[in-house]
Structures are given as C-alpha cells and as structure tokens.
C-alpha cells in the first residue's frame, strides 16, 4: 500500500516533516557526520538532516520504488538514494556515524532484526535513533477516523493502527535498542499540531489509497464512504473559519553503538 510518494505526502508525509525536524534537533549532532536514513520513505527525515545537521553525506535506503523516486526529488544536498531492506542493509559494518529511521519500524516484519542491523552499520560510539507514530495515544487524525469507521462497520477495528501497532511505545523501543547492544538509551515523545484548512483538507488525503485507513476506505462503496465522511464532518472540532486543528505524536528513541 506504500507506493505513491505524492499521495503519502498529502496523507501523513506533511506531518512527518515537522516531527523529523524536531527529532534531528533533539539528536543535536555535530556537523560533518556520515548518516544513514534507513526506511527513508519520501525523504522527510533526510531533508531534515541536510537542513539542520550539516552532514558530510547521507545514504537513504528504502524498499518502495515509488518512495525512492520521491526521495530523489525531495532529498537535497549530499544524499545518495538506494534500494534496500532495513532488516538486511546492503551496507558495510561500522560505516555511519549516525543511523536513523523515521516512521518505519512498525512496517518492518522483524523490527528487532532491523535495529540490530542499525547497530551493525554504526561506527563505535555513533548514534542510532528512530521514531514511530504513537498510534494508540497520539494520532488524533487517525483516532477520529477509526472511531467513526468502527461505529459504522465494527469489522474496521481490526485495521486500526492503534491496536495493530500497540508496540509503538517508548518502553518497547528502549527494549529493542538495549537488546541490540546499544548504550545510553533514552526516549522522548514528540507532539505537533496538525492543522487542516477545512474538512476537505482533512478528508481528501484519505482517498489516496496510501496507508491502512485509505486502503480500507477504498474497499467501501460510495454510499458507505459518504456515510463515514458525513459522520466525521459532524465530529471534528471545526473553528469559526472551518479550520480543524488536531495533534500528532511520535515516540523517539536514541542510543550509542
């Protein structure tokens, strides 16, 4: 379901860019490092690195051809994009001073293996860090969608990321990092506002087919989609000008090799 970079950007990519900037600032890296962005997606985190960390170079690895195409367009500066799997990185050991991953681990079949790969390719003492959405407690744009969808179709609950990705928590991330032999492991919650100009700005990205909620919506009939849309319209907290402000949160973790 993750193939179109343009549709992903409209859906959650635009919000992940805000989280990525905060994440890089939290890492507070010195300039001139070699970076790996594992699961680079459309290049949101790579762009934050090149804009805020003055890297020597950045390697971007992702499995999706569509996302890699988008990353080549958006990832400015000294970035090199290549295809690869986070659980079997096509890279030499002890190569990168900073290994990072944004919004990827919950879509990796064996995330613990991916974290061990991150630890393998980082230089001694280098940083290994990542973040994932706090689906259960911090993604109100999705919480609102699934609450309404489940009310109309109880079977939709099985697709809710808040239930499917219950491991997207700080304690689980810290355990993965410690289990991979990383040291000085710390976590942090990053929260941002998600401001929609009007209801259509909120709803339209769900029609793009990218992600569990849009994929679910694509299976509904036009009548069913309309019913869900109108139920959401009555529930979302619109201001006098029609704008809707919700929140999105992510859990971040970092450690040293």
mmCIF file of N, CA and C in Angstrom, residues 106-242:
data_model
loop_
_atom_site.group_PDB
_atom_site.id
_atom_site.type_symbol
_atom_site.label_atom_id
_atom_site.label_comp_id
_atom_site.label_asym_id
_atom_site.label_seq_id
_atom_site.Cartn_x
_atom_site.Cartn_y
_atom_site.Cartn_z
ATOM 1 N N UNK A 106 7.439 -0.023 12.505
ATOM 2 C CA UNK A 106 6.192 -0.770 12.636
ATOM 3 C C UNK A 106 5.750 -1.407 11.315
ATOM 4 N N UNK A 107 6.400 -1.042 10.210
ATOM 5 C CA UNK A 107 6.084 -1.652 8.925
ATOM 6 C C UNK A 107 7.147 -2.658 8.492
ATOM 7 N N UNK A 108 8.089 -2.933 9.394
ATOM 8 C CA UNK A 108 9.128 -3.930 9.139
ATOM 9 C C UNK A 108 8.696 -5.236 9.793
ATOM 10 N N UNK A 109 8.802 -6.331 9.055
ATOM 11 C CA UNK A 109 8.315 -7.618 9.563
ATOM 12 C C UNK A 109 9.014 -8.026 10.847
ATOM 13 N N UNK A 110 10.310 -7.755 10.937
ATOM 14 C CA UNK A 110 11.071 -8.116 12.141
ATOM 15 C C UNK A 110 11.850 -6.889 12.621
ATOM 16 N N UNK A 111 11.186 -6.006 13.355
ATOM 17 C CA UNK A 111 11.846 -4.760 13.751
ATOM 18 C C UNK A 111 13.085 -4.958 14.611
ATOM 19 N N UNK A 112 13.086 -5.999 15.449
ATOM 20 C CA UNK A 112 14.271 -6.228 16.275
ATOM 21 C C UNK A 112 15.492 -6.517 15.410
ATOM 22 N N UNK A 113 15.277 -7.226 14.303
ATOM 23 C CA UNK A 113 16.375 -7.519 13.372
ATOM 24 C C UNK A 113 16.856 -6.227 12.720
ATOM 25 N N UNK A 114 15.921 -5.353 12.360
ATOM 26 C CA UNK A 114 16.299 -4.073 11.760
ATOM 27 C C UNK A 114 17.159 -3.268 12.722
ATOM 28 N N UNK A 115 16.789 -3.239 13.997
ATOM 29 C CA UNK A 115 17.575 -2.476 14.977
ATOM 30 C C UNK A 115 18.967 -3.062 15.112
ATOM 31 N N UNK A 116 19.088 -4.378 15.067
ATOM 32 C CA UNK A 116 20.424 -4.988 15.107
ATOM 33 C C UNK A 116 21.241 -4.610 13.876
ATOM 34 N N UNK A 117 20.564 -4.476 12.728
ATOM 35 C CA UNK A 117 21.254 -4.015 11.530
ATOM 36 C C UNK A 117 21.729 -2.569 11.700
ATOM 37 N N UNK A 118 20.895 -1.738 12.314
ATOM 38 C CA UNK A 118 21.304 -0.353 12.572
ATOM 39 C C UNK A 118 22.576 -0.345 13.428
ATOM 40 N N UNK A 119 22.573 -1.199 14.459
ATOM 41 C CA UNK A 119 23.728 -1.261 15.357
ATOM 42 C C UNK A 119 24.962 -1.795 14.638
ATOM 43 N N UNK A 120 24.746 -2.662 13.666
ATOM 44 C CA UNK A 120 25.882 -3.236 12.922
ATOM 45 C C UNK A 120 26.591 -2.199 12.069
ATOM 46 N N UNK A 121 25.839 -1.310 11.426
ATOM 47 C CA UNK A 121 26.454 -0.394 10.468
ATOM 48 C C UNK A 121 26.901 0.922 11.101
ATOM 49 N N UNK A 122 26.613 1.152 12.381
ATOM 50 C CA UNK A 122 27.040 2.388 13.022
ATOM 51 C C UNK A 122 28.483 2.257 13.491
ATOM 52 N N UNK A 123 29.207 3.356 13.481
ATOM 53 C CA UNK A 123 30.576 3.353 13.985
ATOM 54 C C UNK A 123 30.577 3.272 15.514
ATOM 55 N N UNK A 124 31.660 2.785 16.130
ATOM 56 C CA UNK A 124 31.708 2.729 17.597
ATOM 57 C C UNK A 124 31.454 4.108 18.216
ATOM 58 N N UNK A 125 30.506 4.168 19.122
ATOM 59 C CA UNK A 125 30.153 5.431 19.752
ATOM 60 C C UNK A 125 29.185 6.281 18.961
ATOM 61 N N UNK A 126 28.832 5.825 17.751
ATOM 62 C CA UNK A 126 27.909 6.589 16.922
ATOM 63 C C UNK A 126 26.477 6.483 17.403
ATOM 64 N N UNK A 127 25.621 7.348 16.866
ATOM 65 C CA UNK A 127 24.226 7.426 17.308
ATOM 66 C C UNK A 127 23.333 6.531 16.456
ATOM 67 N N UNK A 128 22.424 5.836 17.119
ATOM 68 C CA UNK A 128 21.367 5.072 16.456
ATOM 69 C C UNK A 128 20.044 5.574 17.034
ATOM 70 N N UNK A 129 19.158 6.078 16.190
ATOM 71 C CA UNK A 129 17.926 6.696 16.688
ATOM 72 C C UNK A 129 16.784 6.476 15.703
ATOM 73 N N UNK A 130 15.570 6.525 16.210
ATOM 74 C CA UNK A 130 14.388 6.315 15.364
ATOM 75 C C UNK A 130 13.171 6.925 16.036
ATOM 76 N N UNK A 131 12.098 7.019 15.271
ATOM 77 C CA UNK A 131 10.814 7.419 15.848
ATOM 78 C C UNK A 131 9.687 6.724 15.093
ATOM 79 N N UNK A 132 8.583 6.507 15.810
ATOM 80 C CA UNK A 132 7.375 5.899 15.250
ATOM 81 C C UNK A 132 6.185 6.702 15.753
ATOM 82 N N UNK A 133 5.105 6.691 15.002
ATOM 83 C CA UNK A 133 3.895 7.366 15.466
ATOM 84 C C UNK A 133 3.380 6.692 16.736
ATOM 85 N N UNK A 134 2.881 7.497 17.655
ATOM 86 C CA UNK A 134 2.178 6.994 18.834
ATOM 87 C C UNK A 134 0.723 6.753 18.428
ATOM 88 N N UNK A 135 0.503 5.644 17.731
ATOM 89 C CA UNK A 135 -0.813 5.384 17.147
ATOM 90 C C UNK A 135 -1.911 5.282 18.199
ATOM 91 N N UNK A 136 -1.606 4.676 19.326
ATOM 92 C CA UNK A 136 -2.647 4.432 20.322
ATOM 93 C C UNK A 136 -3.042 5.688 21.084
ATOM 94 N N UNK A 137 -2.090 6.573 21.328
ATOM 95 C CA UNK A 137 -2.401 7.707 22.186
ATOM 96 C C UNK A 137 -2.133 9.070 21.622
ATOM 97 N N UNK A 138 -1.604 9.172 20.382
ATOM 98 C CA UNK A 138 -1.193 10.485 19.940
ATOM 99 C C UNK A 138 -1.527 10.879 18.523
ATOM 100 N N UNK A 139 -2.298 10.071 17.795
ATOM 101 C CA UNK A 139 -2.615 10.392 16.403
ATOM 102 C C UNK A 139 -4.105 10.680 16.287
ATOM 103 N N UNK A 140 -4.525 11.877 16.680
ATOM 104 C CA UNK A 140 -5.959 12.149 16.744
ATOM 105 C C UNK A 140 -6.610 12.140 15.361
ATOM 106 N N UNK A 141 -5.865 12.467 14.301
ATOM 107 C CA UNK A 141 -6.462 12.413 12.966
ATOM 108 C C UNK A 141 -6.887 10.997 12.619
ATOM 109 N N UNK A 142 -6.124 9.994 13.071
ATOM 110 C CA UNK A 142 -6.473 8.603 12.839
ATOM 111 C C UNK A 142 -7.450 8.079 13.878
ATOM 112 N N UNK A 143 -7.302 8.528 15.127
ATOM 113 C CA UNK A 143 -8.227 8.087 16.174
ATOM 114 C C UNK A 143 -9.662 8.471 15.806
ATOM 115 N N UNK A 144 -9.833 9.703 15.288
ATOM 116 C CA UNK A 144 -11.162 10.153 14.879
ATOM 117 C C UNK A 144 -11.692 9.310 13.719
ATOM 118 N N UNK A 145 -10.827 9.032 12.754
ATOM 119 C CA UNK A 145 -11.243 8.234 11.595
ATOM 120 C C UNK A 145 -11.699 6.849 12.023
ATOM 121 N N UNK A 146 -10.872 6.145 12.804
ATOM 122 C CA UNK A 146 -11.203 4.764 13.147
ATOM 123 C C UNK A 146 -12.386 4.681 14.108
ATOM 124 N N UNK A 147 -12.549 5.661 14.981
ATOM 125 C CA UNK A 147 -13.708 5.654 15.872
ATOM 126 C C UNK A 147 -14.997 5.725 15.064
ATOM 127 N N UNK A 148 -15.023 6.604 14.059
ATOM 128 C CA UNK A 148 -16.209 6.730 13.211
ATOM 129 C C UNK A 148 -16.392 5.499 12.325
ATOM 130 N N UNK A 149 -15.287 5.014 11.738
ATOM 131 C CA UNK A 149 -15.371 3.845 10.859
ATOM 132 C C UNK A 149 -15.881 2.628 11.616
ATOM 133 N N UNK A 150 -15.393 2.428 12.840
ATOM 134 C CA UNK A 150 -15.792 1.264 13.631
ATOM 135 C C UNK A 150 -17.249 1.364 14.070
ATOM 136 N N UNK A 151 -17.723 2.570 14.302
ATOM 137 C CA UNK A 151 -19.134 2.736 14.659
ATOM 138 C C UNK A 151 -20.037 2.283 13.516
ATOM 139 N N UNK A 152 -19.622 2.573 12.292
ATOM 140 C CA UNK A 152 -20.418 2.179 11.129
ATOM 141 C C UNK A 152 -20.144 0.746 10.690
ATOM 142 N N UNK A 153 -18.931 0.275 10.930
ATOM 143 C CA UNK A 153 -18.512 -1.057 10.490
ATOM 144 C C UNK A 153 -17.594 -1.647 11.560
ATOM 145 N N UNK A 154 -18.124 -2.391 12.538
ATOM 146 C CA UNK A 154 -17.299 -2.920 13.627
ATOM 147 C C UNK A 154 -16.078 -3.703 13.161
ATOM 148 N N UNK A 155 -16.142 -4.300 11.994
ATOM 149 C CA UNK A 155 -15.004 -5.069 11.483
ATOM 150 C C UNK A 155 -13.790 -4.188 11.199
ATOM 151 N N UNK A 156 -14.005 -2.891 11.043
ATOM 152 C CA UNK A 156 -12.896 -1.973 10.764
ATOM 153 C C UNK A 156 -11.909 -1.899 11.912
ATOM 154 N N UNK A 157 -12.337 -2.287 13.111
ATOM 155 C CA UNK A 157 -11.462 -2.208 14.282
ATOM 156 C C UNK A 157 -10.197 -3.032 14.106
ATOM 157 N N UNK A 158 -10.263 -4.110 13.338
ATOM 158 C CA UNK A 158 -9.091 -4.974 13.159
ATOM 159 C C UNK A 158 -7.979 -4.290 12.367
ATOM 160 N N UNK A 159 -8.300 -3.189 11.674
ATOM 161 C CA UNK A 159 -7.309 -2.485 10.862
ATOM 162 C C UNK A 159 -6.727 -1.272 11.568
ATOM 163 N N UNK A 160 -7.294 -0.916 12.708
ATOM 164 C CA UNK A 160 -6.881 0.272 13.450
ATOM 165 C C UNK A 160 -5.416 0.157 13.872
ATOM 166 N N UNK A 161 -4.575 1.116 13.447
ATOM 167 C CA UNK A 161 -3.154 1.078 13.805
ATOM 168 C C UNK A 161 -2.932 1.112 15.309
ATOM 169 N N UNK A 162 -3.849 1.754 16.043
ATOM 170 C CA UNK A 162 -3.704 1.809 17.480
ATOM 171 C C UNK A 162 -3.721 0.436 18.130
ATOM 172 N N UNK A 163 -4.433 -0.514 17.518
ATOM 173 C CA UNK A 163 -4.465 -1.890 18.002
ATOM 174 C C UNK A 163 -3.386 -2.736 17.340
ATOM 175 N N UNK A 164 -3.202 -2.569 16.041
ATOM 176 C CA UNK A 164 -2.232 -3.388 15.304
ATOM 177 C C UNK A 164 -0.800 -3.069 15.686
ATOM 178 N N UNK A 165 -0.528 -1.809 15.996
ATOM 179 C CA UNK A 165 0.835 -1.385 16.308
ATOM 180 C C UNK A 165 0.939 -0.948 17.767
ATOM 181 N N UNK A 166 0.414 -1.793 18.655
ATOM 182 C CA UNK A 166 0.457 -1.481 20.076
ATOM 183 C C UNK A 166 1.863 -1.446 20.643
ATOM 184 N N UNK A 167 2.832 -1.957 19.885
ATOM 185 C CA UNK A 167 4.226 -1.938 20.333
ATOM 186 C C UNK A 167 4.910 -0.599 20.058
ATOM 187 N N UNK A 168 4.209 0.331 19.438
ATOM 188 C CA UNK A 168 4.800 1.657 19.183
ATOM 189 C C UNK A 168 4.759 2.474 20.471
ATOM 190 N N UNK A 169 5.603 2.058 21.424
ATOM 191 C CA UNK A 169 5.666 2.676 22.739
ATOM 192 C C UNK A 169 7.127 2.886 23.115
ATOM 193 N N UNK A 170 7.347 3.802 24.039
ATOM 194 C CA UNK A 170 8.711 4.111 24.438
ATOM 195 C C UNK A 170 9.406 2.916 25.099
ATOM 196 N N UNK A 171 8.685 2.138 25.921
ATOM 197 C CA UNK A 171 9.331 1.024 26.609
ATOM 198 C C UNK A 171 9.742 -0.076 25.630
ATOM 199 N N UNK A 172 8.923 -0.317 24.602
ATOM 200 C CA UNK A 172 9.264 -1.338 23.613
ATOM 201 C C UNK A 172 10.463 -0.885 22.783
ATOM 202 N N UNK A 173 10.460 0.372 22.357
ATOM 203 C CA UNK A 173 11.597 0.888 21.602
ATOM 204 C C UNK A 173 12.887 0.786 22.417
ATOM 205 N N UNK A 174 12.822 1.175 23.678
ATOM 206 C CA UNK A 174 14.014 1.108 24.525
ATOM 207 C C UNK A 174 14.509 -0.329 24.662
ATOM 208 N N UNK A 175 13.591 -1.286 24.760
ATOM 209 C CA UNK A 175 13.983 -2.691 24.870
ATOM 210 C C UNK A 175 14.658 -3.176 23.588
ATOM 211 N N UNK A 176 14.155 -2.768 22.433
ATOM 212 C CA UNK A 176 14.791 -3.142 21.174
ATOM 213 C C UNK A 176 16.206 -2.584 21.103
ATOM 214 N N UNK A 177 16.381 -1.339 21.516
ATOM 215 C CA UNK A 177 17.706 -0.696 21.460
ATOM 216 C C UNK A 177 18.679 -1.391 22.406
ATOM 217 N N UNK A 178 18.222 -1.651 23.618
ATOM 218 C CA UNK A 178 19.086 -2.317 24.594
ATOM 219 C C UNK A 178 19.415 -3.734 24.127
ATOM 220 N N UNK A 179 18.430 -4.413 23.559
ATOM 221 C CA UNK A 179 18.640 -5.775 23.071
ATOM 222 C C UNK A 179 19.632 -5.854 21.934
ATOM 223 N N UNK A 180 19.783 -4.760 21.196
ATOM 224 C CA UNK A 180 20.745 -4.731 20.089
ATOM 225 C C UNK A 180 22.150 -4.353 20.563
ATOM 226 N N UNK A 181 22.307 -4.190 21.878
ATOM 227 C CA UNK A 181 23.619 -3.871 22.427
ATOM 228 C C UNK A 181 23.960 -2.393 22.434
ATOM 229 N N UNK A 182 22.957 -1.545 22.188
ATOM 230 C CA UNK A 182 23.206 -0.102 22.190
ATOM 231 C C UNK A 182 23.215 0.430 23.621
ATOM 232 N N UNK A 183 23.970 1.507 23.844
ATOM 233 C CA UNK A 183 24.162 2.048 25.189
ATOM 234 C C UNK A 183 23.500 3.413 25.336
ATOM 235 N N UNK A 184 23.390 3.860 26.587
ATOM 236 C CA UNK A 184 22.854 5.190 26.909
ATOM 237 C C UNK A 184 21.523 5.442 26.197
ATOM 238 N N UNK A 185 20.625 4.482 26.308
ATOM 239 C CA UNK A 185 19.346 4.551 25.590
ATOM 240 C C UNK A 185 18.385 5.497 26.310
ATOM 241 N N UNK A 186 17.818 6.437 25.553
ATOM 242 C CA UNK A 186 16.815 7.357 26.089
ATOM 243 C C UNK A 186 15.668 7.475 25.090
ATOM 244 N N UNK A 187 14.506 7.876 25.592
ATOM 245 C CA UNK A 187 13.328 8.055 24.735
ATOM 246 C C UNK A 187 12.722 9.425 24.972
ATOM 247 N N UNK A 188 11.879 9.821 24.027
ATOM 248 C CA UNK A 188 11.206 11.117 24.131
ATOM 249 C C UNK A 188 9.933 11.096 23.294
ATOM 250 N N UNK A 189 8.903 11.782 23.750
ATOM 251 C CA UNK A 189 7.664 11.927 22.991
ATOM 252 C C UNK A 189 7.684 13.277 22.271
ATOM 253 N N UNK A 190 7.420 13.252 20.968
ATOM 254 C CA UNK A 190 7.368 14.466 20.149
ATOM 255 C C UNK A 190 5.926 14.682 19.718
ATOM 256 N N UNK A 191 5.368 15.833 20.008
ATOM 257 C CA UNK A 191 3.987 16.130 19.639
ATOM 258 C C UNK A 191 3.930 17.391 18.790
ATOM 259 N N UNK A 192 3.132 17.350 17.736
ATOM 260 C CA UNK A 192 2.970 18.503 16.857
ATOM 261 C C UNK A 192 1.480 18.740 16.607
ATOM 262 N N UNK A 193 1.144 19.934 16.174
ATOM 263 C CA UNK A 193 -0.223 20.234 15.760
ATOM 264 C C UNK A 193 -0.397 19.853 14.295
ATOM 265 N N UNK A 194 -1.550 19.300 13.972
ATOM 266 C CA UNK A 194 -1.902 19.013 12.584
ATOM 267 C C UNK A 194 -3.083 19.916 12.231
ATOM 268 N N UNK A 195 -2.800 20.966 11.511
ATOM 269 C CA UNK A 195 -3.816 21.984 11.207
ATOM 270 C C UNK A 195 -4.333 21.790 9.785
ATOM 271 N N UNK A 196 -5.630 21.595 9.670
ATOM 272 C CA UNK A 196 -6.288 21.421 8.379
ATOM 273 C C UNK A 196 -7.092 22.682 8.068
ATOM 274 N N UNK A 197 -6.980 23.175 6.843
ATOM 275 C CA UNK A 197 -7.648 24.421 6.488
ATOM 276 C C UNK A 197 -9.168 24.302 6.542
ATOM 277 N N UNK A 198 -9.684 23.112 6.248
ATOM 278 C CA UNK A 198 -11.121 22.857 6.317
ATOM 279 C C UNK A 198 -11.331 21.347 6.328
ATOM 280 N N UNK A 199 -12.580 20.908 6.342
ATOM 281 C CA UNK A 199 -12.851 19.476 6.408
ATOM 282 C C UNK A 199 -12.301 18.745 5.185
ATOM 283 N N UNK A 200 -12.408 19.335 4.005
ATOM 284 C CA UNK A 200 -11.904 18.671 2.797
ATOM 285 C C UNK A 200 -10.397 18.442 2.883
ATOM 286 N N UNK A 201 -9.672 19.359 3.513
ATOM 287 C CA UNK A 201 -8.232 19.208 3.676
ATOM 288 C C UNK A 201 -7.924 18.002 4.554
ATOM 289 N N UNK A 202 -8.788 17.732 5.520
ATOM 290 C CA UNK A 202 -8.653 16.538 6.361
ATOM 291 C C UNK A 202 -9.043 15.283 5.587
ATOM 292 N N UNK A 203 -10.173 15.321 4.885
ATOM 293 C CA UNK A 203 -10.769 14.128 4.276
ATOM 294 C C UNK A 203 -10.067 13.686 2.997
ATOM 295 N N UNK A 204 -9.701 14.624 2.148
ATOM 296 C CA UNK A 204 -9.209 14.285 0.815
ATOM 297 C C UNK A 204 -8.026 13.310 0.831
ATOM 298 N N UNK A 205 -7.030 13.464 1.727
ATOM 299 C CA UNK A 205 -5.908 12.527 1.714
ATOM 300 C C UNK A 205 -6.295 11.083 2.006
ATOM 301 N N UNK A 206 -7.426 10.871 2.675
ATOM 302 C CA UNK A 206 -7.876 9.508 2.933
ATOM 303 C C UNK A 206 -8.334 8.803 1.653
ATOM 304 N N UNK A 207 -8.482 9.557 0.583
ATOM 305 C CA UNK A 207 -8.905 8.975 -0.691
ATOM 306 C C UNK A 207 -7.721 8.539 -1.557
ATOM 307 N N UNK A 208 -6.499 8.723 -1.048
ATOM 308 C CA UNK A 208 -5.310 8.459 -1.863
ATOM 309 C C UNK A 208 -4.821 7.029 -1.869
ATOM 310 N N UNK A 209 -5.399 6.154 -1.044
ATOM 311 C CA UNK A 209 -5.031 4.746 -1.067
ATOM 312 C C UNK A 209 -3.751 4.382 -0.364
ATOM 313 N N UNK A 210 -3.047 5.352 0.249
ATOM 314 C CA UNK A 210 -1.758 5.080 0.890
ATOM 315 C C UNK A 210 -1.928 4.974 2.397
ATOM 316 N N UNK A 211 -1.735 3.756 2.947
ATOM 317 C CA UNK A 211 -1.876 3.556 4.372
ATOM 318 C C UNK A 211 -3.115 2.748 4.702
ATOM 319 N N UNK A 212 -3.184 2.182 5.908
ATOM 320 C CA UNK A 212 -4.307 1.319 6.279
ATOM 321 C C UNK A 212 -5.668 1.996 6.190
ATOM 322 N N UNK A 213 -5.807 3.228 6.688
ATOM 323 C CA UNK A 213 -7.121 3.890 6.652
ATOM 324 C C UNK A 213 -7.560 4.185 5.212
ATOM 325 N N UNK A 214 -6.721 4.795 4.367
ATOM 326 C CA UNK A 214 -7.119 4.996 2.977
ATOM 327 C C UNK A 214 -7.369 3.683 2.233
ATOM 328 N N UNK A 215 -6.570 2.646 2.530
ATOM 329 C CA UNK A 215 -6.784 1.351 1.878
ATOM 330 C C UNK A 215 -8.138 0.769 2.277
ATOM 331 N N UNK A 216 -8.492 0.923 3.545
ATOM 332 C CA UNK A 216 -9.809 0.471 3.996
ATOM 333 C C UNK A 216 -10.903 1.247 3.281
ATOM 334 N N UNK A 217 -10.737 2.553 3.193
ATOM 335 C CA UNK A 217 -11.758 3.383 2.566
ATOM 336 C C UNK A 217 -11.972 2.980 1.108
ATOM 337 N N UNK A 218 -10.909 2.561 0.443
ATOM 338 C CA UNK A 218 -11.017 2.160 -0.964
ATOM 339 C C UNK A 218 -11.879 0.914 -1.156
ATOM 340 N N UNK A 219 -12.070 0.137 -0.083
ATOM 341 C CA UNK A 219 -12.891 -1.068 -0.183
ATOM 342 C C UNK A 219 -14.379 -0.786 0.046
ATOM 343 N N UNK A 220 -14.703 0.436 0.462
ATOM 344 C CA UNK A 220 -16.097 0.783 0.777
ATOM 345 C C UNK A 220 -16.848 1.211 -0.487
ATOM 346 N N UNK A 221 -18.131 1.045 -0.483
ATOM 347 C CA UNK A 221 -18.955 1.556 -1.575
ATOM 348 C C UNK A 221 -19.061 3.079 -1.456
ATOM 349 N N UNK A 222 -19.515 3.719 -2.491
ATOM 350 C CA UNK A 222 -19.671 5.170 -2.454
ATOM 351 C C UNK A 222 -20.629 5.579 -1.342
ATOM 352 N N UNK A 223 -21.698 4.820 -1.160
ATOM 353 C CA UNK A 223 -22.653 5.122 -0.083
ATOM 354 C C UNK A 223 -21.991 4.999 1.290
ATOM 355 N N UNK A 224 -21.181 3.981 1.473
ATOM 356 C CA UNK A 224 -20.500 3.788 2.748
ATOM 357 C C UNK A 224 -19.462 4.883 3.001
ATOM 358 N N UNK A 225 -18.729 5.263 1.962
ATOM 359 C CA UNK A 225 -17.753 6.348 2.118
ATOM 360 C C UNK A 225 -18.453 7.652 2.488
ATOM 361 N N UNK A 226 -19.581 7.920 1.852
ATOM 362 C CA UNK A 226 -20.325 9.146 2.133
ATOM 363 C C UNK A 226 -20.812 9.159 3.584
ATOM 364 N N UNK A 227 -21.304 8.022 4.060
ATOM 365 C CA UNK A 227 -21.788 7.942 5.439
ATOM 366 C C UNK A 227 -20.652 8.207 6.428
ATOM 367 N N UNK A 228 -19.476 7.646 6.168
ATOM 368 C CA UNK A 228 -18.327 7.867 7.048
ATOM 369 C C UNK A 228 -17.868 9.316 6.986
ATOM 370 N N UNK A 229 -17.812 9.861 5.795
ATOM 371 C CA UNK A 229 -17.414 11.262 5.634
ATOM 372 C C UNK A 229 -18.325 12.196 6.419
ATOM 373 N N UNK A 230 -19.623 11.999 6.317
ATOM 374 C CA UNK A 230 -20.561 12.901 6.976
ATOM 375 C C UNK A 230 -20.562 12.713 8.489
ATOM 376 N N UNK A 231 -20.325 11.493 8.963
ATOM 377 C CA UNK A 231 -20.207 11.282 10.403
ATOM 378 C C UNK A 231 -18.980 12.005 10.945
ATOM 379 N N UNK A 232 -17.881 11.914 10.235
ATOM 380 C CA UNK A 232 -16.676 12.627 10.648
ATOM 381 C C UNK A 232 -16.888 14.140 10.615
ATOM 382 N N UNK A 233 -17.590 14.600 9.616
ATOM 383 C CA UNK A 233 -17.828 16.043 9.492
ATOM 384 C C UNK A 233 -18.537 16.583 10.748
ATOM 385 N N UNK A 234 -19.436 15.789 11.313
ATOM 386 C CA UNK A 234 -20.175 16.245 12.494
ATOM 387 C C UNK A 234 -19.334 16.173 13.760
ATOM 388 N N UNK A 235 -18.254 15.397 13.728
ATOM 389 C CA UNK A 235 -17.484 15.150 14.951
ATOM 390 C C UNK A 235 -16.215 15.978 15.084
ATOM 391 N N UNK A 236 -15.601 16.318 13.982
ATOM 392 C CA UNK A 236 -14.318 17.014 14.061
ATOM 393 C C UNK A 236 -14.507 18.442 14.581
ATOM 394 N N UNK A 237 -13.573 18.921 15.395
ATOM 395 C CA UNK A 237 -13.711 20.233 16.042
ATOM 396 C C UNK A 237 -13.339 21.393 15.112
ATOM 397 N N UNK A 238 -14.271 21.809 14.292
ATOM 398 C CA UNK A 238 -14.013 22.897 13.340
ATOM 399 C C UNK A 238 -14.160 24.251 14.024
ATOM 400 N N UNK A 239 -13.263 25.190 13.675
ATOM 401 C CA UNK A 239 -13.346 26.542 14.188
ATOM 402 C C UNK A 239 -14.323 27.378 13.379
ATOM 403 N N UNK A 240 -14.510 28.652 13.751
ATOM 404 C CA UNK A 240 -15.437 29.535 13.035
ATOM 405 C C UNK A 240 -15.127 29.669 11.551
ATOM 406 N N UNK A 241 -13.844 29.549 11.199
ATOM 407 C CA UNK A 241 -13.445 29.666 9.793
ATOM 408 C C UNK A 241 -13.428 28.315 9.085
ATOM 409 N N UNK A 242 -13.851 27.260 9.767
ATOM 410 C CA UNK A 242 -13.871 25.927 9.180
ATOM 411 C C UNK A 242 -12.594 25.139 9.373
#
